[in-house]
Coordinates of C-alpha atoms and ligand atoms in Angstrom, one line a residue:
M1 CA -0.3 0.0 0.1
A2 CA 1.3 3.6 -0.7
K3 CA 2.2 5.5 2.0
A4 CA 1.5 9.7 2.0
L5 CA 2.5 12.0 4.8
V6 CA 0.0 14.7 5.0
L7 CA 0.9 18.0 6.6
F8 CA -1.8 18.1 8.9
S9 CA -3.3 21.7 10.2
G10 CA -6.6 20.5 11.3
G11 CA -8.1 23.0 9.4
L12 CA -10.7 21.5 6.6
D13 CA -8.6 21.8 3.6
S14 CA -6.2 19.4 5.7
Q15 CA -8.9 16.7 6.6
L16 CA -10.3 17.2 2.8
A17 CA -6.9 16.1 2.0
C18 CA -6.5 13.0 4.1
L19 CA -9.9 11.7 3.6
I20 CA -9.3 12.3 -0.7
L21 CA -6.3 10.1 -0.4
M22 CA -7.9 7.7 1.7
K23 CA -10.3 7.0 -0.7
E24 CA -7.9 5.9 -3.1
G25 CA -6.5 3.6 -0.7
I26 CA -3.3 5.5 -0.1
E27 CA -1.9 4.8 3.8
V28 CA -2.6 8.2 5.2
V29 CA -0.2 9.8 8.3
P30 CA -1.8 13.5 9.3
V31 CA 1.6 15.3 10.3
F32 CA 1.5 18.2 12.7
F33 CA 4.4 21.0 12.9
E34 CA 4.3 21.9 16.6
T35 CA 5.6 25.8 16.6
Y36 CA 5.2 28.2 20.1
F37 CA 2.5 30.1 18.2
F38 CA -0.1 26.9 17.1
K39 CA -0.2 24.0 19.1
A40 CA -1.7 20.9 18.1
E41 CA -4.6 20.0 21.0
K42 CA -7.2 20.9 17.8
A43 CA -5.9 19.5 15.0
K44 CA -5.3 16.4 17.0
R45 CA -8.9 16.2 17.6
F46 CA -9.9 16.4 14.4
A47 CA -8.0 14.2 12.4
E48 CA -9.3 11.6 15.3
E49 CA -12.5 13.1 13.7
I50 CA -11.8 11.1 10.4
G51 CA -10.4 8.7 12.2
L52 CA -6.3 9.3 12.1
T53 CA -4.1 9.5 15.0
L54 CA -2.4 12.8 14.3
R55 CA 2.0 12.4 14.4
I56 CA 3.0 15.4 16.3
E57 CA 6.7 17.4 15.8
N58 CA 7.9 20.3 16.9
I59 CA 9.9 22.5 15.7
S60 CA 9.5 25.2 17.9
E61 CA 12.9 26.4 17.8
E62 CA 14.2 26.5 14.1
H63 CA 10.5 27.8 13.8
L64 CA 11.1 31.0 16.2
K65 CA 14.5 32.3 14.4
I66 CA 12.1 31.9 10.9
V67 CA 9.5 34.5 13.0
Q68 CA 12.4 36.4 14.4
N69 CA 14.0 37.3 10.4
P70 CA 11.9 35.8 7.6
P71 CA 13.6 35.6 4.0
H72 CA 10.2 35.8 2.2
G73 CA 8.8 38.6 4.6
Y74 CA 5.4 38.7 6.6
G75 CA 2.0 37.8 5.0
K76 CA -0.5 40.1 6.2
N77 CA 0.3 39.7 10.3
M78 CA 3.3 38.9 12.1
N79 CA 2.6 35.2 10.2
P80 CA 6.2 34.5 8.0
C81 CA 4.2 31.8 5.8
I82 CA 6.5 31.0 2.8
D83 CA 9.4 30.2 5.1
C84 CA 7.2 28.6 7.8
H85 CA 5.8 25.9 5.1
M86 CA 8.9 25.4 3.4
L87 CA 10.1 24.9 7.0
M88 CA 7.3 22.0 7.5
I89 CA 8.2 20.7 4.4
K90 CA 11.9 20.5 4.7
R91 CA 10.8 18.7 7.8
A92 CA 8.4 16.2 5.7
K93 CA 10.4 15.5 3.1
E94 CA 13.3 14.4 5.8
I95 CA 11.3 12.2 7.3
M96 CA 9.8 11.5 4.0
E97 CA 13.0 10.0 2.9
K98 CA 14.0 7.9 5.9
E99 CA 10.5 6.3 6.8
G100 CA 10.2 5.5 3.6
F101 CA 6.9 7.9 2.4
D102 CA 5.8 7.7 -1.3
F103 CA 5.0 11.1 -1.2
I104 CA 3.6 14.3 0.9
A105 CA 0.2 15.7 0.5
T106 CA -1.2 19.1 1.8
G107 CA -4.5 21.0 1.4
E108 CA -3.3 23.8 0.0
V109 CA -5.7 25.3 -2.2
L110 CA -4.5 27.5 -5.0
D111 CA -5.0 31.2 -4.5
E112 CA -6.4 30.4 -1.3
R113 CA -4.4 32.8 0.4
P114 CA -2.9 35.6 -2.2
F115 CA 0.7 35.6 -0.4
S116 CA 2.0 31.8 0.0
Q117 CA -0.4 29.7 -2.1
R118 CA 0.0 30.8 -5.6
D119 CA 1.4 28.2 -8.2
K120 CA 4.9 30.3 -8.8
V121 CA 5.2 29.7 -5.1
F122 CA 4.6 26.0 -5.0
E123 CA 6.8 25.2 -7.7
E124 CA 10.2 27.5 -6.2
M125 CA 9.2 26.1 -3.0
E126 CA 9.4 22.4 -4.9
K127 CA 12.6 23.6 -6.9
T128 CA 14.5 24.4 -4.1
L129 CA 13.5 21.7 -2.0
G130 CA 14.2 19.4 -4.7
L131 CA 10.9 17.9 -4.3
E132 CA 9.6 18.2 -8.1
G133 CA 6.7 15.9 -8.5
K134 CA 7.0 14.4 -4.9
I135 CA 3.7 16.8 -3.5
V136 CA -0.1 16.6 -3.9
R137 CA -2.4 18.9 -3.5
P138 CA -5.3 16.8 -3.4
L139 CA -7.7 19.8 -3.6
S140 CA -6.1 21.6 -6.6
Q141 CA -3.8 18.6 -7.9
K142 CA -6.0 19.1 -11.6
L143 CA -4.7 22.1 -11.8
L144 CA -1.6 21.9 -10.8
K145 CA 1.8 19.8 -13.2
I146 CA 1.0 16.5 -12.4
S147 CA 2.8 14.6 -9.9
E148 CA 4.8 11.0 -9.3
A149 CA 2.4 10.0 -7.5
E150 CA -0.2 10.4 -10.4
R151 CA 2.6 9.1 -12.8
K152 CA 3.0 5.7 -11.2
G153 CA -0.6 5.4 -10.6
L154 CA -0.1 5.9 -7.1
I155 CA -3.4 8.1 -6.8
K156 CA -5.5 8.7 -10.2
R157 CA -5.9 12.8 -11.6
E158 CA -9.1 12.3 -12.3
H159 CA -9.8 11.4 -8.8
M160 CA -8.3 14.7 -7.8
L161 CA -9.8 18.1 -7.5
D162 CA -9.8 21.1 -9.2
I163 CA -11.0 23.8 -6.4
K164 CA -9.5 27.8 -7.2
G165 CA -10.1 30.8 -4.6
Q166 CA -11.0 31.9 -1.7
S167 CA -14.8 30.8 -1.3
R168 CA -15.5 27.7 0.1
V169 CA -18.9 26.5 -1.1
R170 CA -17.1 23.3 -2.6
Q171 CA -15.1 22.1 0.4
I172 CA -18.1 22.4 2.5
Q173 CA -20.0 20.2 0.3
L174 CA -17.5 17.8 0.0
A175 CA -17.6 18.0 4.2
K176 CA -21.1 17.3 3.6
D177 CA -20.7 13.9 1.4
F178 CA -17.7 13.0 3.4
G179 CA -19.9 12.8 6.3
L180 CA -17.8 15.5 8.3
K181 CA -19.6 16.0 11.7
E182 CA -17.0 18.6 13.2
Y183 CA -14.8 20.8 11.3
E184 CA -13.0 23.9 11.6
T185 CA -13.0 26.2 8.7
P186 CA -10.8 28.5 8.1
A187 CA -8.2 26.8 9.5
S188 CA -6.7 29.5 12.2
G189 CA -5.2 28.4 15.0
C190 CA -1.8 29.8 13.9
I191 CA -1.6 33.4 16.8
L192 CA 1.1 35.0 14.4
T193 CA -2.4 35.9 12.0
D194 CA -3.5 36.7 14.8
P195 CA -3.4 41.4 14.7
E196 CA -3.5 41.7 18.4
F197 CA -1.2 39.2 18.8
A198 CA 0.9 40.8 16.0
K199 CA 0.9 44.2 17.1
R200 CA 2.5 42.6 20.6
L201 CA 5.2 40.6 19.0
K202 CA 5.9 43.6 16.4
E203 CA 6.5 45.8 20.0
L204 CA 8.4 43.3 21.4
K205 CA 10.2 42.6 17.8
K206 CA 11.4 46.5 17.7
I207 CA 12.8 46.3 21.7
N208 CA 14.3 42.6 21.4
P209 CA 14.9 41.9 17.8
C210 CA 16.5 38.5 19.6
F211 CA 13.3 37.5 21.6
D212 CA 13.5 33.6 22.7
G213 CA 10.2 31.6 23.1
N214 CA 9.4 32.4 26.4
D215 CA 9.6 36.0 25.7
T216 CA 6.7 35.6 23.3
Q217 CA 4.6 33.1 25.4
I218 CA 3.9 36.3 27.9
L219 CA 2.5 38.1 24.7
R220 CA -0.2 35.6 25.3
N221 CA -1.6 37.1 28.4
G222 CA -2.4 39.4 30.2
R223 CA -2.6 43.2 29.1
V224 CA 0.7 44.0 27.9
F225 CA 2.1 47.2 28.2
F226 CA 5.8 48.5 26.6
E227 CA 7.4 51.1 28.1
D228 CA 10.9 51.9 26.7
K229 CA 13.3 48.5 27.1
I230 CA 10.7 46.6 29.9
V231 CA 7.4 45.3 29.1
F232 CA 4.7 44.8 32.0
I233 CA 1.9 42.1 31.5
V234 CA -0.9 42.3 34.0
G235 CA -2.4 38.9 34.5
R236 CA -6.7 38.9 33.7
N237 CA -7.6 35.9 36.0
E238 CA -6.0 32.8 37.9
F239 CA -5.2 31.1 34.7
E240 CA -3.1 33.7 33.6
N241 CA -1.4 34.9 36.8
K242 CA -0.3 31.2 37.4
R243 CA 0.9 31.2 33.8
L244 CA 2.9 34.7 34.4
E245 CA 4.4 32.9 37.6
D246 CA 5.1 29.3 35.6
L247 CA 6.7 31.9 32.7
R248 CA 9.1 34.1 35.2
K249 CA 12.6 34.0 34.0
S250 CA 15.7 34.8 36.5
N251 CA 15.5 38.9 35.9
D252 CA 12.0 39.4 36.0
V253 CA 10.3 40.8 38.6
L254 CA 6.3 38.6 39.5
L255 CA 4.1 41.7 41.3
V256 CA 2.0 39.6 43.7
P257 CA -0.6 41.5 45.2
D258 CA -2.3 40.8 48.9
F259 CA -5.6 41.8 48.4
P260 CA -7.7 40.1 45.4
G261 CA -6.0 41.7 42.1
P262 CA -3.9 40.5 39.0
S263 CA -0.4 39.6 38.8
V264 CA 2.3 41.7 37.2
L265 CA 5.4 40.1 35.1
I266 CA 7.9 42.7 35.0
R267 CA 10.7 42.1 32.2
S268 CA 13.5 44.1 31.1
F269 CA 15.1 44.2 28.0
S270 CA 18.1 46.3 29.1
D271 CA 19.1 47.1 32.6
E272 CA 17.7 46.3 35.4
I273 CA 14.6 46.5 37.6
N274 CA 14.5 49.9 39.5
D275 CA 12.4 51.2 42.3
N276 CA 10.3 53.3 39.7
I277 CA 9.4 50.9 37.6
I278 CA 8.4 48.3 40.0
Y279 CA 6.4 51.2 41.7
K280 CA 4.8 51.8 37.4
G281 CA 4.1 47.9 38.0
K282 CA 2.4 48.3 41.4
E283 CA 0.7 51.4 39.6
L284 CA -0.6 49.0 37.3
L285 CA -1.9 46.3 39.5
I286 CA -3.5 48.6 41.6
K287 CA -5.4 49.8 38.4
Y288 CA -6.6 46.5 37.4
S289 CA -7.5 45.4 40.5
K290 CA -11.4 45.6 41.8
K291 CA -10.8 45.9 45.4
V292 CA -7.4 47.2 47.0
S293 CA -7.0 47.5 51.0
D294 CA -6.2 50.3 52.7
N295 CA -1.9 50.6 52.5
P296 CA -2.1 48.8 48.7
L297 CA 1.6 50.0 48.1
D298 CA 2.2 48.2 51.1
S299 CA 0.4 45.0 50.1
I300 CA 1.9 44.1 46.7
K301 CA 5.0 41.3 47.0
E302 CA 7.6 41.4 45.0
V303 CA 8.6 38.3 43.8
K304 CA 12.5 38.3 42.0
G305 CA 14.3 36.0 39.6
A306 CA 12.5 31.8 38.6
Ligands
SF4_401 S1 -0.7 30.4 9.1 FE1 1.1 30.0 10.9 S2 1.7 28.0 10.8 FE2 0.9 28.3 8.9 S3 2.2 28.8 7.9 FE3 1.2 30.3 8.3 S4 2.9 31.1 10.0 FE4 3.0 29.0 9.3

């Protein structure tokens, strides 16, 4: 039985790509490339929905370098889709060659995303990675150059589809035809496409171009305030307060009130955190507390170091 490694984001398109290939009698292994910005939980569920077990590969550190400095630039927000996708395909290629998969497949749809899903981009990427003819895109394959899998008769070209553009009508009809009960459309679990998060990350990049994974994770929690080379994060609930505590680094200061109020994490990307900065953090903490004690400034614990 021929085997395909399918890049699986958890979105409807990747579910359909798997289902089309399974119908061709292909053994399908869905693979999810986990990063700091896109976690696998949802994809796992959507793979199970079509009877598959998701394989998860962690590419966080390599992906982070791309987010810091993407050779092909960013999409609409801080999403470096062309380079990110190239990295995933490169990793998939390594797995394919090592483990004897016949080809790689994706749920990409021609012209669905003007920045990254054009035929020229597909071709350039395949050429650069030495994968010409090795990638099948079942949803648009009929509109693309013939693949090796079709030439070898592993899949039939006439069973592939010719979907193009941003309309979701055909995908939704296909989901019905395949009896899919639960699916996500469109597939955006990647927080780099979120405008609010992108704004925070841009600010971070300005003050610290070599940000690490932990720096990006604190931005996912709470209210975020930048001042010079300092970032203040104010937790909005118990979960976020706990996350800030867990993400604390050795030079950070965490402010924790004795009264009902948020924790505030202070991180500096230049000098040490002095009393003046701590005072500003306390002011923020008090501002976002529902109820404060009589002497709030004296009722806030300064926890230093991790
Ligand atoms: S949306 Fe996120 S995960 Fe998907 S290709 Fe773009 S950067 Fe990568």
